[in-house]
Short mmCIF file of C-alpha atoms in Angstrom, two decimals:
data_model
loop_
_atom_site.label_atom_id
_atom_site.label_comp_id
_atom_site.label_asym_id
_atom_site.label_seq_id
_atom_site.Cartn_x
_atom_site.Cartn_y
_atom_site.Cartn_z
CA MET P 1 0.00 0.00 0.00
CA PRO P 2 1.55 3.37 -1.02
CA MET P 3 2.31 5.89 1.69
CA PHE P 4 -0.25 8.66 2.13
CA VAL P 5 1.31 12.12 2.42
CA ASP P 6 -1.05 14.99 3.24
CA LYS P 7 1.23 17.81 4.42
CA VAL P 8 4.55 18.96 2.96
CA THR P 9 6.76 22.04 2.90
CA ILE P 10 8.28 23.21 -0.37
CA LYS P 11 10.38 26.13 -1.59
CA VAL P 12 9.57 27.91 -4.85
CA LYS P 13 11.57 30.55 -6.68
CA ALA P 14 10.43 32.37 -9.79
CA GLY P 15 12.85 33.36 -12.52
CA LYS P 16 14.68 36.70 -12.64
CA GLY P 17 13.78 39.12 -15.38
CA GLY P 18 16.36 39.53 -18.15
CA ASP P 19 18.61 42.60 -18.23
CA GLY P 20 18.11 45.33 -20.79
CA ALA P 21 20.93 45.88 -23.27
CA VAL P 22 23.07 48.87 -24.12
CA ALA P 23 23.72 48.75 -27.85
CA PHE P 24 23.94 51.05 -30.87
CA ARG P 25 23.24 50.65 -34.54
CA HIS P 26 26.35 50.45 -36.73
CA GLU P 27 24.98 49.57 -40.13
CA LYS P 28 25.98 50.47 -43.63
CA PHE P 29 23.76 53.14 -45.19
CA VAL P 30 22.35 54.10 -41.75
CA PRO P 31 24.30 57.33 -41.15
CA ASN P 32 22.71 58.46 -37.87
CA GLY P 33 22.72 55.13 -36.05
CA GLY P 34 21.28 55.47 -32.57
CA PRO P 35 20.49 53.37 -29.48
CA ALA P 36 19.33 49.85 -30.25
CA GLY P 37 19.49 47.88 -27.00
CA GLY P 38 16.55 45.51 -26.53
CA ASP P 39 14.52 44.79 -23.40
CA GLY P 40 15.03 41.77 -21.18
CA GLY P 41 12.49 38.93 -21.15
CA GLU P 42 10.10 38.09 -18.32
CA GLY P 43 11.17 35.53 -15.71
CA GLY P 44 9.18 32.32 -15.40
CA ASN P 45 6.33 31.98 -12.89
CA VAL P 46 5.84 29.02 -10.55
CA ILE P 47 2.24 27.82 -10.80
CA LEU P 48 0.31 25.13 -8.93
CA LYS P 49 -2.32 23.28 -10.97
CA VAL P 50 -4.92 20.78 -9.82
CA ASP P 51 -4.54 17.27 -11.25
CA THR P 52 -7.58 15.14 -10.44
CA GLY P 53 -5.51 12.02 -11.02
CA LEU P 54 -3.50 12.69 -7.85
CA ARG P 55 -4.72 11.63 -4.42
CA THR P 56 -1.77 12.46 -2.17
CA LEU P 57 1.24 14.80 -1.95
CA MET P 58 3.55 11.80 -2.20
CA ASP P 59 5.60 13.21 -5.10
CA PHE P 60 6.82 16.09 -2.93
CA ARG P 61 8.74 13.69 -0.69
CA TYR P 62 11.37 13.48 -3.40
CA GLN P 63 11.39 17.06 -4.70
CA ARG P 64 10.94 20.01 -2.37
CA GLN P 65 12.50 22.86 -4.37
CA PHE P 66 11.17 24.31 -7.60
CA LYS P 67 12.87 27.05 -9.60
CA ALA P 68 11.79 28.76 -12.80
CA ALA P 69 14.26 29.95 -15.42
CA ALA P 70 15.38 33.56 -15.85
CA GLY P 71 14.27 35.65 -18.78
CA GLY P 72 16.69 36.22 -21.63
CA ASN P 73 18.76 39.40 -21.74
CA GLY P 74 18.00 42.09 -24.30
CA MET P 75 20.06 42.00 -27.47
CA ILE P 76 21.37 44.25 -30.23
CA LYS P 77 19.10 45.57 -33.01
CA SER P 78 16.40 46.23 -30.37
CA MET P 79 15.74 42.51 -30.03
CA HIS P 80 13.70 41.49 -26.99
CA GLY P 81 15.07 38.79 -24.71
CA ALA P 82 13.09 35.54 -24.57
CA ASN P 83 10.42 35.17 -21.93
CA ALA P 84 11.15 32.19 -19.68
CA GLN P 85 8.87 29.17 -19.48
CA ASN P 86 6.62 28.82 -16.44
CA VAL P 87 7.10 25.93 -14.04
CA TRP P 88 3.90 23.95 -13.44
CA ILE P 89 3.48 21.86 -10.30
CA SER P 90 0.66 19.32 -10.12
CA VAL P 91 -1.26 19.02 -6.85
CA PRO P 92 -4.31 16.93 -5.90
CA PRO P 93 -7.74 18.55 -5.47
CA GLY P 94 -8.28 19.74 -1.91
CA THR P 95 -4.82 21.30 -1.51
CA VAL P 96 -4.58 24.34 0.77
CA VAL P 97 -1.54 26.56 0.09
CA THR P 98 -0.03 28.66 2.90
CA ASP P 99 2.91 31.08 2.81
CA LEU P 100 4.97 30.04 5.84
CA ASP P 101 6.83 33.34 6.07
CA THR P 102 3.67 35.44 6.42
CA ASP P 103 1.28 32.72 7.65
CA THR P 104 -1.09 33.75 4.85
CA VAL P 105 -3.38 31.33 3.03
CA LEU P 106 -2.73 31.93 -0.67
CA GLY P 107 -5.35 29.61 -2.09
CA ASP P 108 -7.62 26.61 -1.70
CA LEU P 109 -7.41 24.46 -4.82
CA THR P 110 -10.46 22.24 -5.25
CA LYS P 111 -11.51 22.19 -8.91
CA LYS P 112 -10.08 20.39 -11.92
CA ASP P 113 -7.30 22.37 -13.66
CA GLU P 114 -7.56 25.21 -11.12
CA GLU P 115 -4.37 27.25 -11.03
CA LEU P 116 -2.54 29.34 -8.46
CA VAL P 117 0.50 31.50 -9.22
CA VAL P 118 2.60 31.12 -6.07
CA ALA P 119 5.71 32.95 -7.29
CA HIS P 120 5.72 35.63 -9.97
CA GLY P 121 8.67 35.95 -12.30
CA GLY P 122 10.70 39.16 -12.40
CA HIS P 123 10.09 41.82 -15.03
CA GLY P 124 12.63 42.36 -17.76
CA GLY P 125 14.75 45.51 -17.71
CA ARG P 126 14.47 48.18 -20.40
CA GLY P 127 17.17 48.59 -22.99
CA ASN P 128 18.83 51.91 -23.83
CA ILE P 129 16.41 52.49 -26.71
CA HIS P 130 13.94 53.74 -24.08
CA PHE P 131 16.24 56.38 -22.61
CA ALA P 132 17.08 58.45 -25.68
CA ASN P 133 15.93 62.06 -25.67
CA SER P 134 16.82 65.38 -27.26
CA ARG P 135 19.55 66.04 -24.69
CA ASN P 136 21.06 62.57 -24.74
CA THR P 137 20.65 60.94 -28.12
CA ALA P 138 23.06 58.08 -27.36
CA PRO P 139 22.38 57.03 -23.75
CA GLU P 140 24.43 54.29 -22.15
CA ILE P 141 21.60 53.48 -19.76
CA ALA P 142 19.78 50.18 -19.30
CA GLU P 143 17.86 48.51 -16.52
CA ASN P 144 18.53 45.17 -14.89
CA GLY P 145 15.68 42.71 -14.57
CA THR P 146 13.91 42.39 -11.22
CA PRO P 147 14.33 39.21 -9.16
CA GLY P 148 11.57 36.61 -9.10
CA GLU P 149 9.52 35.98 -5.97
CA GLU P 150 10.76 33.36 -3.56
CA ARG P 151 8.49 31.63 -1.04
CA ASN P 152 8.43 28.86 1.53
CA LEU P 153 5.07 27.14 1.19
CA GLN P 154 3.09 24.56 3.09
CA LEU P 155 0.84 22.32 1.04
CA GLU P 156 -1.87 20.65 3.08
CA LEU P 157 -4.25 18.13 1.55
CA ARG P 158 -7.78 17.96 2.88
CA VAL P 159 -9.50 15.05 1.19
CA LEU P 160 -12.48 15.92 -1.00
CA ALA P 161 -15.30 13.38 -0.65
CA ASP P 162 -19.09 13.53 -0.72
CA VAL P 163 -19.50 11.05 2.12
CA GLY P 164 -17.18 10.42 5.05
CA LEU P 165 -17.21 7.32 7.26
CA VAL P 166 -16.65 8.15 10.93
CA GLY P 167 -16.51 5.99 14.03
CA PHE P 168 -14.17 4.28 16.46
CA PRO P 169 -11.41 2.02 15.09
CA SER P 170 -12.52 -1.42 13.88
CA VAL P 171 -16.24 -0.63 13.59
CA GLY P 172 -16.26 -1.74 9.96
CA LYS P 173 -15.55 1.42 7.96
CA SER P 174 -12.93 -0.15 5.70
CA THR P 175 -15.09 -3.22 5.15
CA LEU P 176 -18.07 -1.10 4.12
CA LEU P 177 -15.90 0.88 1.70
CA SER P 178 -14.59 -2.33 0.12
CA VAL P 179 -18.15 -3.66 -0.30
CA ALA P 180 -19.66 -0.42 -1.61
CA THR P 181 -16.84 0.52 -4.01
CA ALA P 182 -13.93 -0.96 -5.91
CA ALA P 183 -11.48 0.36 -3.32
CA LYS P 184 -9.25 -2.13 -1.53
CA PRO P 185 -8.39 -0.70 1.89
CA LYS P 186 -6.39 -2.68 4.41
CA ILE P 187 -8.71 -4.68 6.68
CA ALA P 188 -7.61 -6.49 9.85
CA ALA P 189 -8.89 -7.35 13.32
CA TYR P 190 -6.94 -4.70 15.20
CA HIS P 191 -7.17 -0.94 15.75
CA PHE P 192 -5.86 1.65 13.31
CA THR P 193 -5.53 -0.58 10.25
CA THR P 194 -6.53 2.60 8.39
CA LEU P 195 -3.78 5.17 8.88
CA ALA P 196 -4.79 7.45 6.03
CA PRO P 197 -7.97 8.25 4.06
CA ASN P 198 -9.09 5.76 1.43
CA LEU P 199 -11.39 6.93 -1.35
CA GLY P 200 -13.81 4.97 -3.48
CA MET P 201 -16.54 5.74 -6.01
CA VAL P 202 -20.00 4.38 -5.21
CA GLN P 203 -22.04 3.71 -8.36
CA LEU P 204 -25.71 2.79 -7.94
CA ALA P 205 -27.88 0.89 -10.39
CA ASP P 206 -30.07 3.97 -10.96
CA GLY P 207 -27.10 5.96 -12.29
CA ARG P 208 -26.36 7.99 -9.16
CA ASP P 209 -22.81 8.03 -7.86
CA PHE P 210 -20.73 9.70 -5.16
CA VAL P 211 -17.27 9.59 -3.60
CA MET P 212 -16.96 7.85 -0.24
CA ALA P 213 -13.98 8.27 2.11
CA ASP P 214 -12.92 5.82 4.81
CA LEU P 215 -11.16 8.06 7.31
CA PRO P 216 -8.81 7.02 10.14
CA GLY P 217 -10.61 5.99 13.32
CA LEU P 218 -11.25 8.44 16.10
CA ILE P 219 -10.50 7.91 19.75
CA ALA P 220 -11.14 9.98 22.88
CA GLY P 221 -9.11 13.19 22.78
CA ALA P 222 -8.70 13.24 19.00
CA SER P 223 -9.74 16.91 18.86
CA THR P 224 -6.69 17.75 20.98
CA GLY P 225 -4.35 15.66 18.82
CA VAL P 226 -4.52 12.28 20.60
CA GLY P 227 -4.06 9.26 18.35
CA LEU P 228 -4.37 10.26 14.71
CA GLY P 229 -6.12 13.42 15.95
CA PHE P 230 -5.98 16.28 13.52
CA GLN P 231 -4.77 13.99 10.74
CA PHE P 232 -8.31 12.59 10.73
CA LEU P 233 -10.33 15.65 11.59
CA ARG P 234 -8.87 17.98 8.98
CA HIS P 235 -10.05 15.61 6.23
CA ILE P 236 -13.59 15.35 7.53
CA GLU P 237 -14.05 19.11 7.13
CA ARG P 238 -14.59 18.52 3.40
CA THR P 239 -17.27 15.81 3.52
CA ARG P 240 -20.88 16.85 2.90
CA VAL P 241 -22.56 13.85 4.57
CA LEU P 242 -21.28 11.82 7.52
CA LEU P 243 -21.95 8.13 8.00
CA HIS P 244 -21.51 7.46 11.73
CA LEU P 245 -20.75 3.75 12.12
CA VAL P 246 -21.44 2.15 15.51
CA GLU P 247 -20.50 -1.48 16.15
CA MET P 248 -23.21 -3.69 17.69
CA ASP P 249 -21.02 -6.73 18.42
CA PRO P 250 -22.05 -7.75 21.98
CA ASN P 251 -18.65 -9.34 22.62
CA ASN P 252 -16.34 -6.45 21.77
CA GLY P 253 -16.24 -5.14 25.32
CA ARG P 254 -17.42 -1.66 24.30
CA ASP P 255 -20.60 0.36 24.89
CA PRO P 256 -22.09 1.58 21.58
CA VAL P 257 -23.88 4.48 23.32
CA ALA P 258 -20.64 5.73 24.88
CA ASP P 259 -18.81 5.30 21.58
CA TYR P 260 -21.46 7.28 19.69
CA GLN P 261 -21.48 10.10 22.22
CA GLN P 262 -17.68 10.24 22.32
CA ILE P 263 -17.40 10.64 18.55
CA GLN P 264 -20.05 13.36 18.55
CA GLN P 265 -18.16 15.18 21.29
CA GLU P 266 -14.85 15.00 19.41
CA LEU P 267 -16.48 16.41 16.29
CA LYS P 268 -18.02 19.22 18.34
CA ASN P 269 -14.73 20.01 20.08
CA TYR P 270 -12.94 20.28 16.75
CA ASP P 271 -15.61 22.28 14.94
CA ALA P 272 -19.20 22.55 16.15
CA LYS P 273 -20.35 23.14 12.56
CA LEU P 274 -19.55 19.50 11.75
CA LEU P 275 -22.59 18.42 13.78
CA LYS P 276 -24.81 20.47 11.48
CA ARG P 277 -23.85 18.29 8.51
CA PRO P 278 -26.36 15.61 7.46
CA GLN P 279 -25.47 12.50 9.45
CA VAL P 280 -26.67 8.93 9.01
CA ILE P 281 -26.25 6.51 11.93
CA VAL P 282 -25.24 3.03 10.79
CA ALA P 283 -25.32 -0.03 13.04
CA THR P 284 -22.63 -2.48 11.85
CA LYS P 285 -21.99 -6.21 12.27
CA MET P 286 -25.72 -6.93 12.57
CA ASP P 287 -25.18 -10.54 11.47
CA LEU P 288 -23.71 -11.44 14.88
CA PRO P 289 -25.84 -13.09 17.59
CA GLY P 290 -27.08 -10.58 20.15
CA SER P 291 -26.61 -7.57 17.87
CA GLN P 292 -30.36 -6.88 17.59
CA GLU P 293 -30.72 -6.66 21.36
CA ARG P 294 -27.80 -4.28 21.52
CA LEU P 295 -29.31 -2.10 18.81
CA MET P 296 -32.66 -1.91 20.61
CA SER P 297 -30.91 -0.80 23.79
CA PHE P 298 -28.88 1.76 21.80
CA VAL P 299 -31.98 3.28 20.18
CA LYS P 300 -33.90 3.35 23.45
CA THR P 301 -31.08 4.95 25.46
CA LEU P 302 -30.53 7.72 22.91
CA GLN P 303 -34.29 8.08 22.31
CA LEU P 304 -33.88 7.76 18.56
CA PRO P 305 -36.67 6.92 16.10
CA GLN P 306 -36.52 3.25 15.11
CA ASP P 307 -35.94 4.13 11.45
CA ALA P 308 -33.15 6.61 12.26
CA VAL P 309 -30.54 3.82 12.40
CA TYR P 310 -29.61 1.80 9.31
CA GLN P 311 -28.64 -1.81 9.99
CA ILE P 312 -25.94 -3.42 7.87
CA SER P 313 -23.60 -6.35 7.78
CA SER P 314 -20.75 -5.76 5.38
CA ALA P 315 -19.77 -9.43 5.70
CA THR P 316 -23.14 -10.63 4.34
CA HIS P 317 -23.95 -7.39 2.44
CA GLN P 318 -27.18 -7.16 4.46
CA GLY P 319 -28.75 -3.68 4.20
CA VAL P 320 -25.82 -2.16 2.29
CA ASP P 321 -27.72 -1.39 -0.93
CA GLU P 322 -30.59 0.21 0.98
CA LEU P 323 -28.11 2.34 2.96
CA LEU P 324 -26.30 3.55 -0.17
CA ARG P 325 -29.57 4.52 -1.88
CA HIS P 326 -30.57 6.51 1.22
CA VAL P 327 -27.17 8.22 1.35
CA ALA P 328 -27.47 9.24 -2.32
CA THR P 329 -30.87 10.83 -1.56
CA VAL P 330 -29.50 12.67 1.49
CA LEU P 331 -26.51 13.85 -0.54
CA ALA P 332 -28.75 15.32 -3.25
CA ASP P 333 -30.29 17.66 -0.66
CA ALA P 334 -27.07 18.38 1.25
CA PRO P 335 -25.66 21.90 0.89
CA THR P 336 -22.50 22.45 -1.09
CA LEU P 337 -19.58 23.25 1.18
CA GLN P 338 -17.84 26.59 0.93
CA SER P 339 -14.06 26.84 1.15
CA THR P 340 -12.95 26.18 4.72
CA VAL P 341 -9.93 28.45 4.53
CA SER P 342 -10.72 31.47 2.38
CA LYS P 343 -12.87 34.35 3.52
CA GLN P 344 -13.30 35.61 -0.03
CA ALA P 345 -15.30 33.73 -2.64
CA ILE P 346 -12.94 32.39 -5.28
CA GLN P 347 -14.58 32.63 -8.69
CA THR P 348 -11.73 33.03 -11.14
CA LYS P 349 -9.45 30.34 -12.47
CA ASN P 350 -6.20 32.10 -11.62
CA TYR P 351 -5.15 33.50 -8.28
CA HIS P 352 -2.49 36.19 -8.01
CA TYR P 353 -1.02 36.91 -4.64
CA GLN P 354 0.78 40.26 -4.46
CA PRO P 355 2.24 41.31 -1.11
CA GLN P 356 1.62 44.98 -0.36
CA GLN P 357 4.83 46.82 0.43
CA GLN P 358 4.27 49.68 2.81
CA GLU P 359 6.23 52.88 2.25
CA GLN P 360 9.29 52.85 4.45
CA ALA P 361 11.19 55.90 5.63
CA ILE P 362 14.82 56.18 4.51
CA GLN P 363 16.98 55.04 7.41
CA VAL P 364 20.59 56.23 7.64
CA GLN P 365 22.91 54.78 10.24
CA LYS P 366 26.50 55.68 11.03
CA VAL P 367 28.53 52.49 11.31
CA GLY P 368 32.06 53.93 11.35
CA ASP P 369 33.99 57.15 11.54
CA ASN P 370 33.20 58.04 7.94
CA THR P 371 30.80 55.28 6.89
CA TYR P 372 27.00 55.31 6.64
CA THR P 373 24.46 52.70 5.64
CA VAL P 374 21.18 53.49 3.87
CA THR P 375 18.22 51.15 4.36
CA ASN P 376 15.02 51.49 2.33
CA VAL P 377 12.98 49.07 0.20
CA ALA P 378 12.55 51.50 -2.71
CA VAL P 379 16.25 52.42 -2.68
CA SER P 380 17.25 48.75 -2.72
CA ALA P 381 14.88 48.15 -5.64
CA LEU P 382 16.41 51.09 -7.54
CA LEU P 383 19.92 49.73 -6.96
CA GLN P 384 18.91 46.31 -8.18
CA ARG P 385 17.40 47.78 -11.37
CA SER P 386 20.34 50.07 -12.15
CA ASN P 387 23.08 48.98 -14.52
CA LEU P 388 26.17 50.69 -13.08
CA ASN P 389 28.62 49.41 -15.67
CA TYR P 390 28.19 52.62 -17.67
CA GLN P 391 28.80 56.23 -16.62
CA ASP P 392 25.33 57.29 -17.80
CA GLY P 393 23.82 54.61 -15.59
CA VAL P 394 25.80 55.82 -12.58
CA LEU P 395 24.72 59.43 -13.12
CA ARG P 396 21.07 58.38 -13.49
CA PHE P 397 21.32 56.37 -10.27
CA ALA P 398 22.75 59.40 -8.44
CA ARG P 399 19.97 61.67 -9.74
CA LYS P 400 17.32 59.18 -8.62
CA LEU P 401 18.83 58.94 -5.12
CA ARG P 402 18.82 62.72 -4.79
CA LYS P 403 15.20 62.90 -5.95
CA MET P 404 14.17 60.20 -3.43
CA GLY P 405 15.69 62.22 -0.58
CA VAL P 406 18.72 60.01 0.12
CA ASP P 407 21.18 62.92 -0.13
CA ASP P 408 19.16 65.02 2.33
CA ALA P 409 18.89 62.09 4.74
CA LEU P 410 22.68 61.57 4.62
CA LEU P 411 23.39 65.27 5.22
CA LYS P 412 20.94 65.28 8.11
CA ALA P 413 22.79 62.32 9.63
CA GLY P 414 26.11 64.20 9.40
CA ALA P 415 27.60 62.76 6.22
CA LYS P 416 30.18 64.87 4.38
CA SER P 417 31.75 64.73 0.93
CA GLY P 418 34.25 61.90 0.76
CA ASP P 419 32.42 59.70 3.30
CA THR P 420 31.58 56.11 2.36
CA VAL P 421 27.92 55.15 1.77
CA ILE P 422 26.76 51.53 1.71
CA ILE P 423 23.44 50.42 0.17
CA ASP P 424 22.99 46.65 0.51
CA ASP P 425 26.22 45.26 -1.00
CA PHE P 426 27.05 48.42 -3.04
CA GLU P 427 29.56 50.93 -1.71
CA PHE P 428 30.32 54.41 -3.08
CA GLU P 429 31.77 57.80 -2.12
CA PHE P 430 29.34 60.51 -1.08
CA MET P 431 29.72 63.72 -3.10
#
């Protein structure tokens, strides 16, 4: 049986934008020439896409880092650099994506072919063709491409199923799933044979069908993480109808009333809204001697209507067809679940997460006798975009700093001509 993986951490990095080029036309019969440096290409995005053929996050055990390619650099003759290819990552339906650095839920992927851009590629820099004007007809100015976004993500799978089987371990959930569908879950006479959700498609003779999930057994304290705890409960959030299986074997040493009440309490402790879901009580192992008497006592103690409990024996298939037809009817009237993680209704195919950068004051700090550091998001972005290999680029960078107020901030902090200024990893002399 393959391992079930339902929570992983991955790192994604989009591609850097290509750098713009500094170039000039030198062609025969073109006397005036002029700037002809092309723009850089766009960096590749990293995109998650739902693949309905996947059931677990197993593939991410072997690959945790994903990186898109950088855009091509601009070229001579005003040629644009190539845009990089996007990197597509397949995930199963029901995947919740969280940015670990900001603890922000980026998306809840539930539909076939749904996409989520988790890291945007950098923009390509402009070539010197864009910087020509009447005062500078041959500018040696070009922009570098911006870096691509980089994120640490948590992917968490919450199984999508129409019907979920709940109950204590060994009450017959796996057996019912194997009888009702073509699924082949592990079945044995000991607790916790099911360590991960098993899914199966129920197909009725009248053409109705639905997905049924056999979920790991609950025990007392599951809502606080005891046993399989949250591993079970997070999957049941997605099911529209609950089948609550209660074992009526008189020789199992358990009290069905106490078991039923305990499961209800654990569901309530985890999320009280789970008790508002349509729930069908199923008495299992009704082929055993003494099971009828146990069922009568169960119904009487809980003061349930006689027809509120469906009796089945998965071993003899007794009552299974009737139960499945009833479940299909209940499911037809059950409300469609909204996303359990997103406050906003998601109606478009593509999601785009853009962090909002707040304006930050320019911070100048004296770190030596004649050395100052400048810290500011916008200033760092300007430095990254500036191509300082050409004198024109250096002069443009200096003009931009002055316009942003960096010179005034340095003078206010006591900087004088000849002092050293450090911005990130770039060092220059203050004039």
